[in-house]
Amino acid sequence: MSLTARKTQILLAFGLLVAAVLVACTSASAPPKDINVNLKTMAMTLSSTVAKAGEVTFHIKNDATDLKHEFVVFKTDLAGDKLPVDDKGGVVEAQLTKTDEMEVEKGQGGDLKINLTPGHYVAVCNIEGHYKAGMRVEFTVVP
């Protein structure tokens, strides 16, 4: 085999290796379409605060043993702690763009699929007193 042919093989192999690494890095950093939601007594967490636009599946689990919770998603430019509230501390849903919601009994769970467009979102539990107690989380949907 000539030296030129050998160099060509080495460059081709190196190029394929670089391409494989780039594909692996790109897919590893892509925003998820599935997000785990953990509801506890007056606490809410998401497995990711970034999601990819389109159909997003929220896998919701209410780990609270004492309370039923809601998972209500709003698209808004407002900060999570600045949503409009009524005199009982509940979010005034009619003043916001609600995408969907799900009630989850204590110790139960379920999946909620929502078609989301790019933007800023706030998820809350809107059972009386829960939002005001801090049951909210912000997340971003990217193209």
Tab-separated table of C-alpha atoms in Angstrom, residues 10-117:
chain	number	residue	atom	x	y	z
A	10	ILE	CA	-5.958	7.421	8.427
A	11	LEU	CA	-7.626	10.749	7.601
A	12	LEU	CA	-10.881	8.999	6.713
A	13	ALA	CA	-10.844	7.010	9.965
A	14	PHE	CA	-10.092	10.168	11.963
A	15	GLY	CA	-12.915	12.035	10.201
A	16	LEU	CA	-15.390	9.270	11.012
A	17	LEU	CA	-14.291	9.289	14.651
A	18	VAL	CA	-14.750	13.063	14.905
A	19	ALA	CA	-18.202	12.810	13.271
A	20	ALA	CA	-19.255	10.084	15.707
A	21	VAL	CA	-18.128	12.159	18.704
A	22	LEU	CA	-20.001	15.218	17.426
A	23	VAL	CA	-23.209	13.233	16.908
A	24	ALA	CA	-22.919	11.733	20.400
A	25	CYS	CA	-22.364	15.157	21.979
A	26	THR	CA	-25.212	16.759	20.059
A	27	SER	CA	-27.751	14.075	20.939
A	28	ALA	CA	-26.627	14.010	24.579
A	29	SER	CA	-27.301	17.723	24.982
A	30	ALA	CA	-30.629	17.824	23.129
A	31	PRO	CA	-33.536	18.979	25.312
A	32	PRO	CA	-35.815	16.155	26.460
A	33	LYS	CA	-39.350	15.426	25.299
A	34	ASP	CA	-40.039	13.471	28.524
A	35	ILE	CA	-39.867	15.152	31.935
A	36	ASN	CA	-40.329	13.524	35.328
A	37	VAL	CA	-42.403	15.559	37.773
A	38	ASN	CA	-42.173	14.883	41.491
A	39	LEU	CA	-44.917	16.305	43.712
A	40	LYS	CA	-44.469	16.258	47.471
A	41	THR	CA	-46.092	18.055	50.363
A	42	MET	CA	-45.756	21.697	49.233
A	43	ALA	CA	-42.894	20.963	46.802
A	44	MET	CA	-42.619	20.375	43.058
A	45	THR	CA	-39.534	19.389	41.044
A	46	LEU	CA	-38.853	18.634	37.379
A	47	SER	CA	-36.117	16.373	36.026
A	48	SER	CA	-35.318	19.112	33.484
A	49	THR	CA	-36.146	22.823	33.292
A	50	VAL	CA	-35.705	22.796	29.494
A	51	ALA	CA	-37.864	20.890	27.010
A	52	LYS	CA	-37.958	20.570	23.237
A	53	ALA	CA	-40.935	22.130	21.452
A	54	GLY	CA	-43.643	19.741	20.305
A	55	GLU	CA	-45.333	16.996	22.273
A	56	VAL	CA	-43.798	16.830	25.749
A	57	THR	CA	-44.759	14.038	28.139
A	58	PHE	CA	-44.750	14.850	31.836
A	59	HIS	CA	-44.458	11.700	33.964
A	60	ILE	CA	-46.102	12.923	37.161
A	61	LYS	CA	-45.765	11.212	40.539
A	62	ASN	CA	-47.399	12.490	43.716
A	63	ASP	CA	-45.156	11.218	46.488
A	64	ALA	CA	-47.148	13.062	49.140
A	65	THR	CA	-48.882	10.670	51.505
A	66	ASP	CA	-51.209	13.326	52.885
A	67	LEU	CA	-52.337	15.567	50.004
A	68	LYS	CA	-53.837	15.512	46.537
A	69	HIS	CA	-52.019	17.855	44.115
A	70	GLU	CA	-52.516	19.450	40.725
A	71	PHE	CA	-50.020	19.960	37.930
A	72	VAL	CA	-51.191	23.014	35.961
A	73	VAL	CA	-49.029	24.422	33.143
A	74	PHE	CA	-49.191	28.076	32.032
A	75	LYS	CA	-47.333	29.757	29.182
A	76	THR	CA	-46.390	33.203	30.467
A	77	ASP	CA	-43.694	35.854	30.508
A	78	LEU	CA	-44.255	36.347	34.237
A	79	ALA	CA	-41.886	34.964	36.865
A	80	GLY	CA	-43.170	31.929	38.711
A	81	ASP	CA	-43.799	33.878	41.910
A	82	LYS	CA	-45.545	36.788	40.120
A	83	LEU	CA	-48.643	35.057	38.729
A	84	PRO	CA	-51.981	36.793	39.454
A	85	VAL	CA	-53.636	35.414	42.592
A	86	ASP	CA	-57.045	35.698	44.220
A	87	ASP	CA	-57.718	36.559	47.863
A	88	LYS	CA	-57.241	32.890	48.848
A	89	GLY	CA	-53.784	32.710	47.258
A	90	GLY	CA	-54.812	30.646	44.240
A	91	VAL	CA	-53.636	31.484	40.731
A	92	VAL	CA	-56.320	33.255	38.682
A	93	GLU	CA	-56.236	30.854	35.734
A	94	ALA	CA	-58.557	33.002	33.570
A	95	GLN	CA	-55.858	35.713	33.413
A	96	LEU	CA	-53.210	33.345	32.009
A	97	THR	CA	-52.697	31.005	29.062
A	98	LYS	CA	-53.250	27.538	30.505
A	99	THR	CA	-51.936	24.708	28.340
A	100	ASP	CA	-53.259	21.748	30.340
A	101	GLU	CA	-53.578	20.283	33.826
A	102	MET	CA	-53.843	17.057	35.756
A	103	GLU	CA	-55.030	16.235	39.273
A	104	VAL	CA	-53.018	13.567	41.059
A	105	GLU	CA	-54.261	11.791	44.158
A	106	LYS	CA	-51.834	11.171	47.023
A	107	GLY	CA	-49.462	8.310	46.250
A	108	GLN	CA	-50.607	8.157	42.612
A	109	GLY	CA	-49.180	9.221	39.268
A	110	GLY	CA	-49.849	9.510	35.582
A	111	ASP	CA	-48.672	10.931	32.280
A	112	LEU	CA	-49.714	14.253	30.801
A	113	LYS	CA	-48.885	14.933	27.139
A	114	ILE	CA	-48.928	18.569	26.052
A	115	ASN	CA	-48.035	20.134	22.713
A	116	LEU	CA	-45.786	23.041	23.728
A	117	THR	CA	-44.433	25.909	21.637
